[in-house]
Amino acid sequence: MELERAKRKIIEAHTIAISGHINPDGDSIGSLLALGLALKKLGKKIYMVSADGVPKLYRNLPGAARIRKKVPFPVDLAITVDCSNKEILGDTYAMFRKSKDILEIDHHEFRRPFGTIQVVDHKAAAVGELIYLLLKKLRIGIGARIGQNLLTSLVVETNSFRLPNVRAFTFRMCADLMRRGVDFYKLVDMVYWSKSNESAILTGICLSRCVFLKHGRLAWSIIKRRDFRKVGGKDEDVDAAADEIRSIKGVKIAVLFREKNKKLLRVSLRSKDNLNVASIAETFGGGGHFDVAGCSIPNSKKTITKLLSLAKKSL
Amino acid sequence: MELERAKRKIIEAHTIAISGHINPDGDSIGSLLALGLALKKLGKKIYMVSADGVPKLYRNLPGAARIRKKVPFPVDLAITVDCSNKEILGDTYAMFRKSKDILEIDHHEFRRPFGTIQVVDHKAAAVGELIYLLLKKLRIGIGARIGQNLLTSLVVETNSFRLPNVRAFTFRMCADLMRRGVDFYKLVDMVYWSKSNESAILTGICLSRCVFLKHGRLAWSIIKRRDFRKVGGKDEDVDAAADEIRSIKGVKIAVLFREKNKKLLRVSLRSKDNLNVASIAETFGGGGHFDVAGCSIPNSKKTITKLLSLAKKSL
């Protein structure tokens, strides 16, 4: 990690632009805002950039209103947070490459570096941890506003301390931020306690119908049009249901069918323990990641059976 | 908190029995085990007691196999963890009252004290925090086995750091335990990624039946005997359902009724935003925390309506 060099470049720069990645999550937005608010304190001209704007969930974070979609002109120093390659900067990269330096602050294990300075540690639970270290190095005081953003990055990226990326340092940092007046409860309320009534009921219906095959290693469920008609709610209200099925003990592959209309089913596939569900999705003209994939299939018992038997074979 | 007195009584005692409450949760079992394993190190004769045994989920915790359902005879010192009144000790209390002293270690806000020494702090996120302080006071080294139990108490009682009881000390303690070789991921995997099939389906049924009152500020649901008969599974398999109801956006009070038998309903109450549900539970002879409480009521529509209208009034 080139913390010392990063510090020097920041101190030398007059204009600094900071960007997270497209389709931003809490780590990207939280890190961007924490760093932006902090460097403003040094009297720099700061541009906070997010090509895709700020998701609704994070619009109340301190400083979020200052995030813009574009950088107006090249800056002395461009900083990217949570970006493992230049493509996920979106259109922002075209402007960033014109700046004197690009500082990458990131924690991805698989990367294609594109900057001139790297503050990278794949053992960091979130990029927020690296921002925290950098602010300490710069001796910038962390108040409640910066702290709230840093904590958001940690809480979201660790799924509220449920993922294996959590380390002792993560907790030490949390303890420190709590002392600085961060409203921890407000944050958790914002991130986790915001499921809609319809989403809760539809997810409930989905779980109540779960069918377990292959000694519980394969689990599937279905949400029908009439469920949506009865409960209300939209397709996106059941987005999390497939993950919930996967989290059941012993389940290695989870399959959720959603009736899009009389003729079409949307299929969400999830896996654990390195099982490839993208290949199942591909068979039906879909795609995705190794452990998170999807496709659309004809709405018939026959295709459901066909897809499930393919899933059985993958186990 | 009588930490100093508790320390002295522990050092003086030769035989010590420790018990949590009936229908034990992770805080009760984790605290019981951590303290039991630690006091064994002092060369005491230790009995770890749980009238209801150990829920399946916690049977792999270090030391869990040593927990027994009864105390064989009175001891010099009886210690209760996570018990706000003597009734929730179940049958154990009859034997405990015959011991020379009863040390209560607890964090409930609303209590009916029954012991001779109190280590009580309602600001502690979990009883595990108080055990940790006591072990420091006794200068007993915390290794991976004790640490795993302490961390279980914290993780479960804070719902993985999603409840407002979390404080800076909670995180500091976690950081310390991580350094002692605790397998954090194994713990999270055990607690959160290990819902049983039955638990998933029953929780699903419960959510699918949610009724929203007072513009969604009050939500309630019920699990019937026939659900258990149809799905299988035990009462403990729906322990988390009340929390799930509370986590819905806008819900301030969540009420879950569980049919224990034809005559009795168990009621779990949860609240957000500092609403007092313990007072509702107390009206029906129950108790608990400000935001997590419970009671038992006659199994009839009339009492359900009565309880819900009391809940409405608390909003």
XYZ file of C-alpha atoms in Angstrom:
630
model
C 0.000 0.000 0.000
C 1.387 3.346 -1.049
C -0.222 5.280 1.817
C 2.694 7.708 2.176
C 2.774 8.494 -1.535
C -1.003 8.876 -1.617
C -0.791 11.354 1.256
C 1.855 13.426 -0.549
C -0.131 13.549 -3.786
C -3.268 14.623 -1.942
C -1.429 17.423 -0.132
C 0.137 18.674 -3.379
C -3.120 18.660 -5.374
C -5.396 21.704 -5.618
C -8.301 20.077 -7.445
C -9.325 16.517 -6.673
C -12.090 14.387 -8.196
C -13.274 11.202 -6.497
C -15.425 8.505 -8.072
C -16.886 5.151 -7.111
C -18.163 2.564 -9.581
C -21.303 2.363 -11.697
C -24.331 0.663 -10.128
C -22.911 1.791 -6.771
C -23.355 -0.090 -3.492
C -22.957 1.154 0.090
C -19.198 0.624 0.154
C -18.698 2.650 -3.014
C -20.985 5.537 -1.968
C -19.911 5.527 1.693
C -16.205 5.572 0.825
C -16.676 8.264 -1.815
C -18.564 10.519 0.603
C -16.252 9.945 3.572
C -13.171 10.791 1.528
C -14.828 13.731 -0.216
C -16.028 15.354 3.018
C -12.647 14.774 4.645
C -10.518 16.251 1.837
C -12.770 19.317 1.741
C -11.495 19.988 5.245
C -7.994 20.388 3.790
C -9.275 23.297 1.695
C -9.079 21.437 -1.620
C -11.530 21.881 -4.473
C -13.343 18.532 -4.415
C -15.606 16.949 -7.010
C -17.515 13.850 -5.900
C -18.609 11.848 -8.929
C -20.898 8.880 -9.532
C -21.801 8.174 -13.174
C -25.001 6.423 -12.053
C -25.899 8.929 -9.335
C -26.855 7.835 -5.823
C -29.297 4.949 -5.157
C -32.368 6.049 -3.209
C -31.265 4.060 -0.163
C -28.163 6.215 0.292
C -29.514 9.680 -0.547
C -29.731 10.712 3.088
C -26.068 10.032 3.825
C -24.170 13.175 4.836
C -22.892 14.943 1.715
C -24.873 12.776 -0.752
C -26.551 15.829 -2.303
C -23.127 17.048 -3.474
C -22.457 14.030 -5.660
C -22.570 14.856 -9.356
C -22.735 12.599 -12.409
C -19.844 14.185 -14.335
C -16.466 15.814 -13.742
C -16.422 19.203 -15.484
C -12.693 19.215 -16.375
C -9.425 17.389 -15.652
C -8.131 17.677 -12.089
C -4.729 17.462 -10.436
C -5.603 14.198 -8.766
C -8.333 11.684 -9.638
C -9.187 9.126 -6.952
C -11.190 5.957 -7.557
C -12.737 3.982 -4.699
C -13.885 0.360 -4.885
C -12.972 0.061 -8.590
C -11.122 -3.097 -9.660
C -10.777 -1.958 -13.287
C -11.306 1.184 -15.321
C -14.451 -0.103 -17.091
C -16.575 0.005 -13.925
C -15.916 3.747 -13.672
C -18.282 4.128 -16.611
C -18.001 7.373 -18.581
C -16.032 8.947 -15.744
C -12.833 7.225 -16.821
C -12.554 9.283 -20.019
C -12.111 12.422 -17.882
C -10.087 10.769 -15.107
C -7.388 9.589 -17.511
C -6.686 13.232 -18.378
C -5.749 14.121 -14.812
C -2.126 14.218 -13.682
C -2.486 11.216 -11.365
C -5.002 8.499 -10.607
C -4.994 7.102 -7.076
C -6.760 3.746 -6.748
C -8.201 2.858 -3.333
C -9.578 -0.666 -3.520
C -9.909 -4.054 -1.833
C -10.780 -6.418 -4.693
C -8.655 -9.538 -4.973
C -8.835 -9.786 -8.743
C -7.927 -6.469 -10.338
C -6.656 -4.844 -13.513
C -4.787 -1.807 -12.172
C -5.137 1.409 -14.152
C -3.884 4.177 -11.830
C -0.526 5.704 -10.972
C -0.753 5.199 -7.187
C -2.280 2.209 -5.396
C -3.759 1.984 -1.914
C -4.962 -1.585 -2.273
C -5.447 -4.330 0.300
C -7.731 -7.233 -0.518
C -7.861 -8.196 3.157
C -9.746 -5.007 4.002
C -13.382 -5.844 4.752
C -14.468 -2.704 2.910
C -12.821 0.204 1.094
C -14.038 2.254 4.059
C -11.277 0.622 6.135
C -8.646 1.958 3.731
C -10.183 5.442 3.687
C -10.085 5.376 7.496
C -6.359 4.531 7.437
C -5.690 7.263 4.894
C -7.546 9.889 6.958
C -5.522 8.883 10.038
C -2.361 9.271 7.968
C -3.520 12.718 6.833
C -4.488 13.587 10.434
C -7.972 14.634 9.342
C -10.449 14.552 12.214
C -13.337 12.120 11.734
C -16.613 13.580 12.931
C -20.121 12.181 12.881
C -20.680 13.021 9.185
C -17.564 11.321 7.860
C -18.030 8.526 10.404
C -21.580 7.811 9.259
C -20.326 7.274 5.711
C -17.417 5.086 6.802
C -19.688 2.940 8.933
C -22.145 2.590 6.034
C -19.366 1.196 3.889
C -18.487 -1.377 6.575
C -22.032 -2.403 7.462
C -23.118 -2.862 3.863
C -19.973 -4.577 2.580
C -19.909 -7.117 5.437
C -23.693 -7.671 5.230
C -23.890 -6.410 8.788
C -20.902 -8.460 9.985
C -22.107 -11.721 8.497
C -19.482 -12.241 5.799
C -16.032 -13.802 6.164
C -14.262 -10.533 5.290
C -14.766 -9.247 8.870
C -11.537 -8.933 10.869
C -10.499 -7.596 14.270
C -9.577 -4.258 12.687
C -13.137 -3.912 11.352
C -14.528 -4.061 14.879
C -11.842 -1.764 16.285
C -12.706 0.801 13.658
C -16.431 0.484 14.487
C -15.752 1.054 18.179
C -13.793 4.185 17.297
C -16.529 5.523 14.978
C -19.210 4.909 17.622
C -17.302 7.209 19.953
C -17.395 9.949 17.348
C -21.148 10.314 17.512
C -22.148 8.104 14.614
C -25.826 7.160 14.724
C -25.384 3.420 14.363
C -29.020 2.594 14.846
C -30.192 5.062 12.202
C -27.765 3.471 9.778
C -28.908 -0.086 10.432
C -32.499 1.071 10.235
C -31.809 2.648 6.863
C -29.971 -0.326 5.415
C -31.738 -3.365 6.857
C -35.081 -2.437 8.279
C -36.634 -1.127 5.150
C -38.364 -4.139 3.583
C -41.862 -3.224 2.280
C -44.997 -4.989 3.572
C -45.517 -6.535 0.147
C -41.936 -7.721 -0.037
C -42.230 -9.370 3.401
C -45.452 -11.178 2.520
C -44.276 -12.289 -0.932
C -40.959 -13.526 0.474
C -42.991 -15.332 3.139
C -45.194 -17.020 0.551
C -42.118 -18.033 -1.379
C -40.415 -19.573 1.689
C -43.616 -21.287 2.858
C -43.739 -23.112 -0.490
C -40.119 -24.262 -0.564
C -39.583 -27.759 -1.900
C -36.429 -29.617 -0.935
C -34.833 -32.199 -3.199
C -31.682 -34.324 -3.058
C -31.660 -34.450 0.740
C -32.155 -30.718 1.003
C -29.206 -29.803 -1.205
C -31.530 -28.417 -3.862
C -34.416 -26.138 -2.868
C -36.903 -24.399 -5.109
C -39.992 -22.250 -4.916
C -42.335 -20.290 -7.118
C -44.176 -16.964 -7.006
C -47.274 -16.842 -9.169
C -49.113 -13.978 -10.866
C -51.989 -14.473 -8.494
C -49.657 -13.896 -5.529
C -48.762 -10.503 -6.922
C -52.423 -9.791 -7.630
C -53.410 -10.775 -4.096
C -50.575 -9.095 -2.175
C -49.676 -6.226 -4.444
C -46.029 -5.452 -4.868
C -43.682 -5.674 -7.793
C -41.283 -8.166 -9.235
C -38.380 -6.396 -7.462
C -40.083 -7.070 -4.112
C -39.035 -10.709 -4.321
C -35.467 -10.036 -5.414
C -34.080 -11.145 -2.063
C -36.131 -14.348 -1.813
C -33.684 -16.490 -3.792
C -30.899 -15.454 -1.387
C -33.114 -16.394 1.551
C -33.603 -19.872 0.106
C -29.858 -20.264 -0.374
C -29.236 -19.329 3.277
C -31.109 -22.431 4.481
C -28.843 -25.031 6.052
C -27.640 -27.702 3.633
C -29.000 -25.931 0.546
C -26.321 -25.803 -2.158
C -28.490 -24.661 -5.059
C -31.581 -22.459 -4.749
C -34.001 -21.940 -7.635
C -36.776 -19.355 -7.623
C -39.354 -19.229 -10.411
C -41.377 -16.059 -10.909
C -44.372 -16.056 -13.191
C -43.838 -13.104 -15.499
C -46.972 -13.872 -17.492
C -48.912 -16.891 -18.713
C -46.139 -17.867 -21.086
C -42.938 -16.913 -19.296
C -41.133 -17.735 -16.050
C -38.161 -15.768 -14.757
C -35.658 -18.020 -13.015
C -33.212 -16.888 -10.308
C -30.422 -19.322 -9.478
C -28.141 -19.141 -6.430
C -25.409 -21.494 -5.224
C -23.020 -22.105 -2.332
C -19.720 -23.978 -2.086
C -18.467 -23.099 -5.536
C -21.216 -24.828 -7.543
C -21.711 -23.362 -11.010
C -25.269 -22.204 -11.667
C -24.309 -19.860 -14.510
C -23.945 -22.928 -16.742
C -27.543 -23.965 -15.953
C -28.767 -20.465 -16.814
C -26.735 -20.536 -20.037
C -28.431 -23.749 -21.153
C -31.674 -21.785 -21.184
C -30.227 -18.718 -22.866
C -29.447 -16.805 -19.658
C -26.213 -16.057 -17.803
C -24.596 -14.454 -14.760
C -21.966 -15.252 -12.182
C -20.816 -18.619 -10.915
C -23.093 -18.368 -7.861
C -25.732 -15.838 -8.958
C -27.401 -16.396 -12.326
C -30.735 -16.171 -14.103
C -32.720 -16.972 -17.224
C -36.248 -17.000 -18.634
C -38.058 -20.208 -19.587
C -41.487 -21.161 -20.963
C -44.123 -21.269 -18.218
C -44.814 -25.004 -18.073
C -44.370 -27.886 -15.666
C -42.233 -29.595 -18.258
C -39.572 -26.864 -18.422
C -39.592 -26.482 -14.633
C -38.883 -30.200 -14.322
C -36.211 -29.986 -17.025
C -34.413 -27.124 -15.291
C -34.607 -28.767 -11.879
C -33.220 -32.038 -13.197
C -30.315 -30.133 -14.715
C -29.772 -28.490 -11.314
C -29.842 -31.919 -9.656
C -27.108 -33.082 -12.002
C -24.901 -30.101 -11.049
C -24.852 -31.195 -7.409
C -22.851 -3.557 39.659
C -21.387 -5.585 42.489
C -18.443 -6.896 40.451
C -16.033 -6.852 43.394
C -18.436 -8.724 45.661
C -19.230 -11.230 42.919
C -15.512 -11.853 42.479
C -15.057 -12.508 46.196
C -18.001 -14.904 46.402
C -16.724 -16.837 43.390
C -13.251 -17.165 44.871
C -14.662 -18.349 48.226
C -17.025 -20.959 46.722
C -16.030 -24.591 46.156
C -19.104 -25.731 44.275
C -20.810 -23.445 41.797
C -23.903 -24.027 39.678
C -24.706 -21.772 36.731
C -28.016 -21.614 34.926
C -29.570 -19.650 32.081
C -33.290 -19.367 31.437
C -35.829 -21.774 30.006
C -36.320 -21.755 26.241
C -32.718 -20.538 26.057
C -31.380 -18.258 23.334
C -27.812 -17.662 22.225
C -27.114 -15.068 24.902
C -28.274 -17.396 27.665
C -26.369 -20.451 26.399
C -23.264 -18.526 25.312
C -22.993 -16.702 28.657
C -23.594 -19.892 30.620
C -20.886 -21.765 28.721
C -18.346 -18.939 28.765
C -18.680 -18.514 32.518
C -18.742 -22.263 33.196
C -15.601 -22.971 31.171
C -13.844 -19.998 32.744
C -14.643 -20.856 36.383
C -13.515 -24.443 35.783
C -10.082 -22.923 35.186
C -10.112 -21.722 38.814
C -10.380 -25.358 39.956
C -13.981 -25.077 41.141
C -16.546 -27.843 40.884
C -18.880 -26.427 38.250
C -22.397 -27.511 37.268
C -23.782 -25.957 34.107
C -27.553 -26.200 34.102
C -30.313 -25.566 31.569
C -33.757 -26.874 32.492
C -34.709 -27.021 28.798
C -31.376 -28.431 27.626
C -29.502 -26.902 24.698
C -31.239 -25.952 21.417
C -29.839 -27.853 18.448
C -28.348 -24.679 16.999
C -25.979 -24.282 19.953
C -24.976 -27.895 20.575
C -21.627 -27.495 18.876
C -20.532 -24.607 21.066
C -17.444 -25.425 23.152
C -18.548 -27.114 26.374
C -22.205 -27.557 25.361
C -22.077 -31.323 25.951
C -21.445 -30.664 29.659
C -24.708 -28.846 30.204
C -27.144 -30.849 32.315
C -30.855 -30.397 32.950
C -30.721 -30.560 36.760
C -28.480 -29.599 39.672
C -27.883 -32.686 41.846
C -27.629 -30.853 45.202
C -27.314 -27.355 46.664
C -24.075 -25.537 45.957
C -22.051 -22.808 47.669
C -22.847 -20.342 44.938
C -25.634 -20.393 42.354
C -25.231 -18.056 39.393
C -28.024 -17.110 37.007
C -27.318 -15.545 33.642
C -29.844 -13.614 31.544
C -32.671 -14.201 34.067
C -34.853 -11.213 34.933
C -36.946 -13.135 37.459
C -36.861 -16.470 39.229
C -39.725 -17.968 37.226
C -37.747 -18.138 33.986
C -35.237 -20.408 35.710
C -37.900 -23.115 35.528
C -37.490 -26.039 37.903
C -33.887 -25.045 38.557
C -34.934 -22.315 40.984
C -36.162 -24.824 43.592
C -32.599 -26.102 43.964
C -30.884 -22.715 43.501
C -32.749 -21.151 46.427
C -31.146 -23.716 48.728
C -27.632 -22.545 47.920
C -25.814 -20.100 50.177
C -25.819 -17.305 47.625
C -27.410 -16.489 44.315
C -25.464 -14.197 42.003
C -27.569 -12.652 39.249
C -25.784 -11.604 36.058
C -28.277 -9.892 33.829
C -28.989 -6.983 31.498
C -32.782 -6.805 31.462
C -34.230 -3.387 32.129
C -37.323 -4.657 33.861
C -36.492 -7.150 36.584
C -37.747 -8.727 39.741
C -34.496 -9.391 41.613
C -34.273 -12.664 43.521
C -30.572 -13.121 44.257
C -28.179 -11.983 46.973
C -25.600 -10.380 44.667
C -26.291 -8.443 41.477
C -24.100 -7.872 38.456
C -26.731 -6.097 36.411
C -26.417 -3.430 33.733
C -29.275 -2.913 31.332
C -27.033 -0.982 28.979
C -25.003 -4.103 28.214
C -25.836 -5.333 24.715
C -25.716 -8.922 25.949
C -25.034 -10.737 29.213
C -21.854 -11.886 27.461
C -20.524 -8.340 27.932
C -20.945 -8.648 31.707
C -19.332 -12.104 31.775
C -16.409 -10.616 29.850
C -16.017 -7.859 32.463
C -16.238 -10.396 35.290
C -13.577 -12.636 33.726
C -11.280 -9.616 33.344
C -11.872 -8.819 37.007
C -11.060 -12.423 37.946
C -8.035 -12.313 35.633
C -9.121 -15.490 33.878
C -7.551 -15.811 30.424
C -10.048 -15.883 27.553
C -9.074 -18.422 24.919
C -10.784 -19.482 21.709
C -13.316 -21.734 23.512
C -14.555 -19.156 25.997
C -14.293 -16.491 23.306
C -16.489 -18.432 20.882
C -19.231 -18.580 23.512
C -18.932 -14.904 24.414
C -19.087 -13.899 20.784
C -22.148 -16.100 20.261
C -23.919 -14.238 23.024
C -23.120 -10.890 21.384
C -23.911 -11.883 17.817
C -27.245 -13.475 18.716
C -28.417 -10.847 21.198
C -27.664 -7.957 18.833
C -29.114 -9.834 15.843
C -25.698 -9.596 14.253
C -25.218 -5.931 15.192
C -28.564 -4.782 13.891
C -30.228 -3.816 17.165
C -29.932 -0.542 19.059
C -28.318 -2.233 22.057
C -24.965 -2.178 20.227
C -22.457 0.209 21.794
C -18.790 1.055 21.285
C -17.839 -1.413 24.032
C -19.583 -4.223 22.108
C -17.309 -3.659 19.128
C -14.203 -3.262 21.280
C -14.962 -6.582 22.928
C -15.436 -8.228 19.505
C -12.093 -6.919 18.296
C -10.449 -8.367 21.400
C -12.153 -11.765 20.982
C -11.150 -11.950 17.304
C -7.528 -11.635 18.368
C -7.984 -14.634 20.670
C -8.550 -17.018 17.795
C -12.332 -17.050 17.728
C -13.670 -18.414 14.444
C -16.031 -15.580 13.623
C -17.164 -16.884 10.280
C -17.938 -20.350 11.650
C -20.084 -18.653 14.257
C -21.990 -16.519 11.771
C -22.391 -19.528 9.519
C -23.767 -21.487 12.463
C -26.144 -18.776 13.608
C -27.334 -17.159 10.389
C -26.675 -19.375 7.432
C -28.116 -22.447 9.061
C -31.832 -21.983 9.191
C -33.478 -25.412 9.086
C -35.924 -26.294 6.311
C -38.717 -26.297 8.887
C -37.666 -22.950 10.278
C -37.598 -21.408 6.798
C -41.049 -22.720 5.934
C -42.596 -21.768 9.293
C -41.070 -18.281 9.138
C -42.429 -18.052 5.605
C -45.929 -19.022 6.731
C -45.707 -16.471 9.505
C -44.644 -13.646 7.153
C -47.186 -14.604 4.499
C -49.926 -14.155 7.118
C -48.797 -10.770 8.416
C -51.580 -8.359 9.170
C -50.813 -4.637 9.218
C -52.720 -2.241 11.428
C -52.488 1.466 12.180
C -51.043 2.314 8.744
C -48.466 -0.453 8.989
C -47.090 0.680 12.344
C -48.418 -2.440 14.051
C -47.936 -5.854 12.427
C -48.929 -9.230 13.777
C -49.006 -12.857 12.765
C -49.741 -16.274 14.191
C -48.290 -19.769 13.985
C -50.792 -22.515 14.713
C -50.414 -26.055 16.026
C -51.455 -27.384 12.661
C -48.580 -25.499 11.001
C -46.153 -27.338 13.238
C -47.954 -30.608 12.528
C -47.863 -30.033 8.773
C -44.321 -28.701 8.455
C -42.625 -30.405 11.367
C -40.229 -28.324 13.398
C -40.299 -27.025 16.931
C -41.255 -23.900 18.744
C -37.640 -22.689 18.615
C -37.775 -22.820 14.805
C -39.910 -19.670 14.771
C -37.859 -17.732 17.311
C -36.570 -15.338 14.657
C -39.925 -14.668 13.003
C -40.913 -11.836 15.356
C -37.654 -10.028 14.524
C -38.382 -10.472 10.827
C -41.775 -8.833 11.261
C -40.213 -5.928 13.131
C -37.674 -5.415 10.347
C -40.418 -4.455 7.885
C -40.365 -0.770 6.952
C -42.683 1.379 9.047
C -43.440 -1.362 11.586
C -42.988 -0.013 15.107
C -44.493 -2.918 17.050
C -44.463 -6.556 15.924
C -46.540 -9.213 17.659
C -46.174 -12.922 17.024
C -48.603 -15.410 18.545
C -47.589 -19.069 18.759
C -50.140 -21.700 19.646
C -48.524 -23.673 22.434
C -51.603 -25.834 22.891
C -55.386 -25.519 22.710
C -55.442 -23.308 25.766
C -52.272 -21.254 25.577
C -50.641 -18.776 23.210
C -47.070 -17.628 23.555
C -46.651 -14.011 22.566
C -43.430 -12.440 21.297
C -43.365 -8.643 21.233
C -40.808 -6.519 19.429
C -40.571 -2.766 19.027
C -38.567 -0.023 17.370
C -38.031 3.658 18.168
C -38.112 3.334 21.929
C -41.653 2.042 22.227
C -42.209 0.053 25.395
C -43.531 -3.443 24.742
C -42.368 -4.813 28.103
C -45.265 -2.964 29.700
C -47.690 -4.775 27.372
C -46.114 -8.109 28.293
C -46.300 -7.213 31.978
C -50.026 -6.555 31.735
C -50.360 -10.218 30.837
C -47.925 -11.473 33.471
C -44.848 -11.551 31.247
C -41.807 -9.315 30.979
C -38.584 -8.597 29.137
C -36.784 -5.633 27.653
C -38.166 -2.350 26.458
C -38.050 -3.562 22.839
C -38.060 -7.353 23.226
C -40.658 -8.876 25.500
C -42.985 -11.813 25.832
C -45.867 -13.336 27.730
C -48.383 -16.171 27.595
C -52.095 -15.582 27.166
C -55.238 -17.729 26.903
C -55.706 -19.068 23.372
C -58.777 -17.119 22.286
C -59.701 -14.463 19.760
C -60.789 -12.259 22.622
C -57.359 -12.126 24.302
C -55.645 -11.677 20.945
C -57.869 -8.666 20.262
C -57.271 -7.363 23.780
C -53.502 -7.582 23.440
C -53.513 -6.006 19.992
C -55.661 -3.113 21.136
C -53.239 -2.525 23.990
C -50.420 -2.551 21.432
C -52.325 -0.038 19.292
C -52.582 2.270 22.268
C -48.822 2.139 22.832
C -48.166 3.564 19.379
